Each structure stands twice: as C-alpha cells, then as structure tokens.
GROMACS .gro file of C-alpha atoms in nm:
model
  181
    1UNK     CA    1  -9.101  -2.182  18.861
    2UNK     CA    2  -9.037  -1.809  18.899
    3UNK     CA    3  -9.281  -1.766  19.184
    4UNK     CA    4  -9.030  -1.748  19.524
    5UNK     CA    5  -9.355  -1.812  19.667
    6UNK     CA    6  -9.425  -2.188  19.581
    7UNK     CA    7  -9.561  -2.407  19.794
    8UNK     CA    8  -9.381  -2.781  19.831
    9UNK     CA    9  -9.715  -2.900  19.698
   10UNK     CA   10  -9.688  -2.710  19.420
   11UNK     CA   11  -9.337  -2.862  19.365
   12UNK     CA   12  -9.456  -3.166  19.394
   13UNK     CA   13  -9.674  -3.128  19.113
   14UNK     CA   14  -9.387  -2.924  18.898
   15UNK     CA   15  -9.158  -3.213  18.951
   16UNK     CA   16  -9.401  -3.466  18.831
   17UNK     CA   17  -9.414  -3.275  18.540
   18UNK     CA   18  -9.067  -3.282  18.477
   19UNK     CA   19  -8.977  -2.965  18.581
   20UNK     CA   20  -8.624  -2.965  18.653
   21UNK     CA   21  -8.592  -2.613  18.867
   22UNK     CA   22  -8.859  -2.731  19.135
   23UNK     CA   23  -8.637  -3.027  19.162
   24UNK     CA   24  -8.344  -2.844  19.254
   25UNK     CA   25  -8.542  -2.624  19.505
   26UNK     CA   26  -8.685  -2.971  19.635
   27UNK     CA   27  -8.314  -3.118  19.677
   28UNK     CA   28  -8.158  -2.777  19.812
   29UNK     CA   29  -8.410  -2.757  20.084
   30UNK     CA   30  -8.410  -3.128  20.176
   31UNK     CA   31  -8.040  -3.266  20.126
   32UNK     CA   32  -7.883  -3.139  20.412
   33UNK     CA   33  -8.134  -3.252  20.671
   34UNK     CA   34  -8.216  -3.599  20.508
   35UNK     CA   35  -7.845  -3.639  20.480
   36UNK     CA   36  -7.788  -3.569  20.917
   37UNK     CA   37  -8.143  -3.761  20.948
   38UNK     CA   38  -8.028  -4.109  20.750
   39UNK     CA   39  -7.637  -4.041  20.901
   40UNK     CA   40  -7.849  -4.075  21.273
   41UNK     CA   41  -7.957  -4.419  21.106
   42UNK     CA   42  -7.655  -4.528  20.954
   43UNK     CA   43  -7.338  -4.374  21.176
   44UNK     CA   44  -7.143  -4.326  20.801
   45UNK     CA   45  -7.138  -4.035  20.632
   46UNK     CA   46  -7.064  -4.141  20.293
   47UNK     CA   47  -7.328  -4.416  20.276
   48UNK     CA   48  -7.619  -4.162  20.471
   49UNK     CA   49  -7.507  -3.931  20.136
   50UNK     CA   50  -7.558  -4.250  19.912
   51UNK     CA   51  -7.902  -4.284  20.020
   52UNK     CA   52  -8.029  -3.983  20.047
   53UNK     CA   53  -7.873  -3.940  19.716
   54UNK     CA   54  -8.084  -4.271  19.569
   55UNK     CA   55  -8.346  -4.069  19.720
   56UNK     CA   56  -8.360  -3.774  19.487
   57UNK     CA   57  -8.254  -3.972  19.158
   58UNK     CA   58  -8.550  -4.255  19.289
   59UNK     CA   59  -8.802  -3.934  19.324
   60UNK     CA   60  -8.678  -3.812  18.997
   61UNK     CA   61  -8.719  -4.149  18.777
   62UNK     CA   62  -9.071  -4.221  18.945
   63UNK     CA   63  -9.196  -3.858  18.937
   64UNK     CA   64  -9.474  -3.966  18.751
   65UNK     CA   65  -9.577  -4.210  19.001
   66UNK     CA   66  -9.559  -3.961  19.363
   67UNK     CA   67  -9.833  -3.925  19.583
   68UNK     CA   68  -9.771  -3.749  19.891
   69UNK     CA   69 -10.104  -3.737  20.096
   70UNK     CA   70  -9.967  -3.570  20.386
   71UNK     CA   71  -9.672  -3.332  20.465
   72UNK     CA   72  -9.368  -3.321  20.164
   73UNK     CA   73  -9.163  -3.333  20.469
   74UNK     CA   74  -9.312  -3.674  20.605
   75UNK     CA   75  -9.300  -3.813  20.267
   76UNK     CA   76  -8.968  -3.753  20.253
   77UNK     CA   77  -8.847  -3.857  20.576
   78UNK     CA   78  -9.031  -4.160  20.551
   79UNK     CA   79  -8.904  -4.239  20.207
   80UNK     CA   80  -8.523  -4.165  20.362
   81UNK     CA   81  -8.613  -4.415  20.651
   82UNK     CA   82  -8.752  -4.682  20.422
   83UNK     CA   83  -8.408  -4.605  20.215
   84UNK     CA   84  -8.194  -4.645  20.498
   85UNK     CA   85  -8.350  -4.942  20.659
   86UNK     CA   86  -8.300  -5.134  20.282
   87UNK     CA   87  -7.966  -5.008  20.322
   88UNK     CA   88  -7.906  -5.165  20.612
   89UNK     CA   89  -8.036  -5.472  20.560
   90UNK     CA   90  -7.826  -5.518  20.207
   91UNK     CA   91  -7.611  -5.828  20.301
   92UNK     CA   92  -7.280  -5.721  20.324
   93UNK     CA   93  -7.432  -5.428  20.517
   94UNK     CA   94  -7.640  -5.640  20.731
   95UNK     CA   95  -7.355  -5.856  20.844
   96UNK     CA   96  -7.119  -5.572  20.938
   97UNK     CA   97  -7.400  -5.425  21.121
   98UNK     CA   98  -7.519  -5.736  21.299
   99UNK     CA   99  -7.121  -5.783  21.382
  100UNK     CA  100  -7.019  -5.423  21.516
  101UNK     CA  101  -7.367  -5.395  21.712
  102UNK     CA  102  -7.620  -5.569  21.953
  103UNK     CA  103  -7.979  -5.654  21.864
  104UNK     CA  104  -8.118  -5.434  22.167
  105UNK     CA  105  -7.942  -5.105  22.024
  106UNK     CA  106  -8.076  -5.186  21.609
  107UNK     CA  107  -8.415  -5.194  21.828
  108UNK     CA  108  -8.389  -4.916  22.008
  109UNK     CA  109  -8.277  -4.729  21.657
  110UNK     CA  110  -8.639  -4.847  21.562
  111UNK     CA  111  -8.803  -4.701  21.824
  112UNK     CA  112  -8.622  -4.354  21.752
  113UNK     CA  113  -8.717  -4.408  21.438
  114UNK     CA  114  -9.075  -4.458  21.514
  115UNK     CA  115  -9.081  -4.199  21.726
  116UNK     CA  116  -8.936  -3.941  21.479
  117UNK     CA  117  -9.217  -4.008  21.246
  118UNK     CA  118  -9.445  -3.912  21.507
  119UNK     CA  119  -9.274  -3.586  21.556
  120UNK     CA  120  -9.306  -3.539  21.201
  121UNK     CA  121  -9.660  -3.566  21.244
  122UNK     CA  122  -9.722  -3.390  21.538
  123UNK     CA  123  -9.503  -3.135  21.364
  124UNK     CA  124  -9.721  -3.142  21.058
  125UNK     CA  125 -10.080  -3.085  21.272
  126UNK     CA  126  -9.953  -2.787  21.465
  127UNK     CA  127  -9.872  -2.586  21.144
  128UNK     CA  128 -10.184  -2.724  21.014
  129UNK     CA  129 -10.384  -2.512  21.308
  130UNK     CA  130 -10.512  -2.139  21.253
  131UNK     CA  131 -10.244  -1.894  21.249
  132UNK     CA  132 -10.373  -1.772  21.625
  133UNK     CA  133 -10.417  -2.094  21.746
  134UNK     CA  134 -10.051  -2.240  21.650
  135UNK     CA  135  -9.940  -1.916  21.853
  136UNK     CA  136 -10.087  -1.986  22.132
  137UNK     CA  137 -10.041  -2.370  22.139
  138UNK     CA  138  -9.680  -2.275  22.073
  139UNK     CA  139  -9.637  -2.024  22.313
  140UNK     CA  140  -9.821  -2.248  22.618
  141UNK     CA  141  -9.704  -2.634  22.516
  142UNK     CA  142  -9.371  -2.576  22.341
  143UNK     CA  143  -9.258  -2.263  22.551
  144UNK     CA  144  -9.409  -2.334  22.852
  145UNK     CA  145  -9.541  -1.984  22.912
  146UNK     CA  146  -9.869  -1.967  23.142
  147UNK     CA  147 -10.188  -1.877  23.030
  148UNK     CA  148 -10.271  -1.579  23.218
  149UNK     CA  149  -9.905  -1.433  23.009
  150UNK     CA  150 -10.008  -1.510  22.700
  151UNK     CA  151 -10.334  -1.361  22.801
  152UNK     CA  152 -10.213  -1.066  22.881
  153UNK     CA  153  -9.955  -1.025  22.569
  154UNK     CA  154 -10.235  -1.092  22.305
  155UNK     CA  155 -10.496  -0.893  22.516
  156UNK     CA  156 -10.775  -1.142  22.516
  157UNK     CA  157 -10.906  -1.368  22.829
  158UNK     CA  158 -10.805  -1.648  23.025
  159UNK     CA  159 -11.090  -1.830  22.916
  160UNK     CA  160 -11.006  -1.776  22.513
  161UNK     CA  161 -10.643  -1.894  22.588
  162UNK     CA  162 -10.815  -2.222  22.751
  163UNK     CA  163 -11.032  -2.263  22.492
  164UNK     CA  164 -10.806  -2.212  22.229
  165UNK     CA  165 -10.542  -2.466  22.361
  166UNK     CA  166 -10.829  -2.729  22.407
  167UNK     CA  167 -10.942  -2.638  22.028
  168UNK     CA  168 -10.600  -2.687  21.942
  169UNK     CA  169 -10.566  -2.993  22.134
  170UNK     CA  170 -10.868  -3.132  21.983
  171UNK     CA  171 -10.719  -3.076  21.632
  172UNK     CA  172 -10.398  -3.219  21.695
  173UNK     CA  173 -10.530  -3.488  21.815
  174UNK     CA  174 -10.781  -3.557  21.507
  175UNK     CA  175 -10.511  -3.516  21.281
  176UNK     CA  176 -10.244  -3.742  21.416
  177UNK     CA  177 -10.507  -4.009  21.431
  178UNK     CA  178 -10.613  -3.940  21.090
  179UNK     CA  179 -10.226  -3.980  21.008
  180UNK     CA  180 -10.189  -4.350  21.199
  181UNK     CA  181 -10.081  -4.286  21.543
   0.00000   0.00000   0.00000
C-alpha cells in the first residue's frame, strides 16, 4: 500500500485481502464524517462513535464477504444508516427514543435519511461525468453561473455549454436510475 495514489476501490480489494494499512487509510478518511453523519441520526455522541465504530470492526471481520457495486462512499453511508437504524431500534434504545420523541419527527429523520442517500448518489453520478462535463454541470447547476459566462471563460459556444449540460443531464439521470431512484 505504498502507492499515495490508491483508489478506494483498490482499498477495497486490499482490505479484503487482509491488508491492514488500507484499512487504516479506509477508517482515517471515513471516521470523522460517518461519526457527524450517524450523530445527525442518533443526537449522542458516544453511541454515533459506537456505531460507526461496529462499522469498521463489522467491515474488518466480513472483509472477505464486501461487495460494493457502487460508490465506497455510498456503501459506507448506507452501511452507517443500516447501523444506526438497528441501533435505534435495540429495545432499551427504542423505548427511550419512542419516550423522548414523537412518531412524526423519527419519520421525518427517515425522510432525511432517504434523501441523503440520494445525494450520495447524485453525488456519485456527477463525479462519474467527463472531467469537462462535471465542470460545466458544476459551474451552471451547483454555482448557478449562466451559460453565456461559462462560455466565455472556457472559450467555446453557447451551444456546446447547452449541449454539454443536457449530456450531462442525460447521464445523471441514467445513472441515478441505474442506482434505484
């Protein structure tokens, strides 16, 4: 694992190995952000740490076993989700959950929850697109500059920044079909 280079893919595969380095790189990258992700679920620090924490040592003792289709990301976002959710409905954990909140606000938790594997998604397709075309579906739908700008700044047309964003549009919208949405 000497390459600083590696892809997560190619982590993946280390780990399944049992390499112990692309681990660590896997948890360093990761921790932080499942950790404030499940905390968003749970509202406790200590037990969002405890999951994401079953997380890692779960990934480690079924390394064998991982199959991550799409994004490492998604997979482990989902997997942190899934984690949380079986947290939550543990029965001591259940109860005091049930007891200190109201059925419409565990629902609308869902629905964030839903919606953030979307992003993920979504996400995932727009780094998926040609180097150019992430630029300019960037600058247009996430930056909300105007065509005839980004036009100008990468001295093409109008009509190749259209055609681009459609392209783009196209592909995004293949792949987060493709991924269940």
């Amino acid at each position: 694992m000497s390459d600083i280079h590696i892809t997560e893919e190619e982590l993946i595969t280390a780990i399944k190995k049992g390499d112990c380095i692309g681990y660590n790189k896997l948890f360093t990258c990761y921790y932080s952000r499942l950790c404030q992700y499940v905390y968003g679920i749970l509202e406790n620090r200590e037990d969002a740490e405890d999951v994401v924490q079953d997380l890692f040592l779960s990934l480690w003792h079924n390394r064998k076993k991982i199959e991550v289709t799409g994004s490492v990301a998604g997979y482990l976002f989902k997997m942190a989700k899934n984690k949380a959710l079986n947290h939550i409905r543990s029965a001591k954990n259940y109860r005091h959950m049930i007891e200190s909140r109201s059925y419409s606000d565990i629902y609308y938790e869902e629905n964030l929850l839903e919606f953030d594997e979307f992003r993920i998604a979504l996400y995932d397709c727009i780094e998926r697109l040609p180097e150019r075309s992430r630029e300019v579906f960037i600058l247009h739908r996430m930056k909300k500059i105007k065509q005839k700008e980004i036009a100008e700044k990468l001295t093409v047309s109008v009509k190749t920044i259209k055609n681009q964003i459609w392209s783009s549009m196209q592909k995004i919208k293949k792949c987060i079909e493709i991924k269940g949405f």
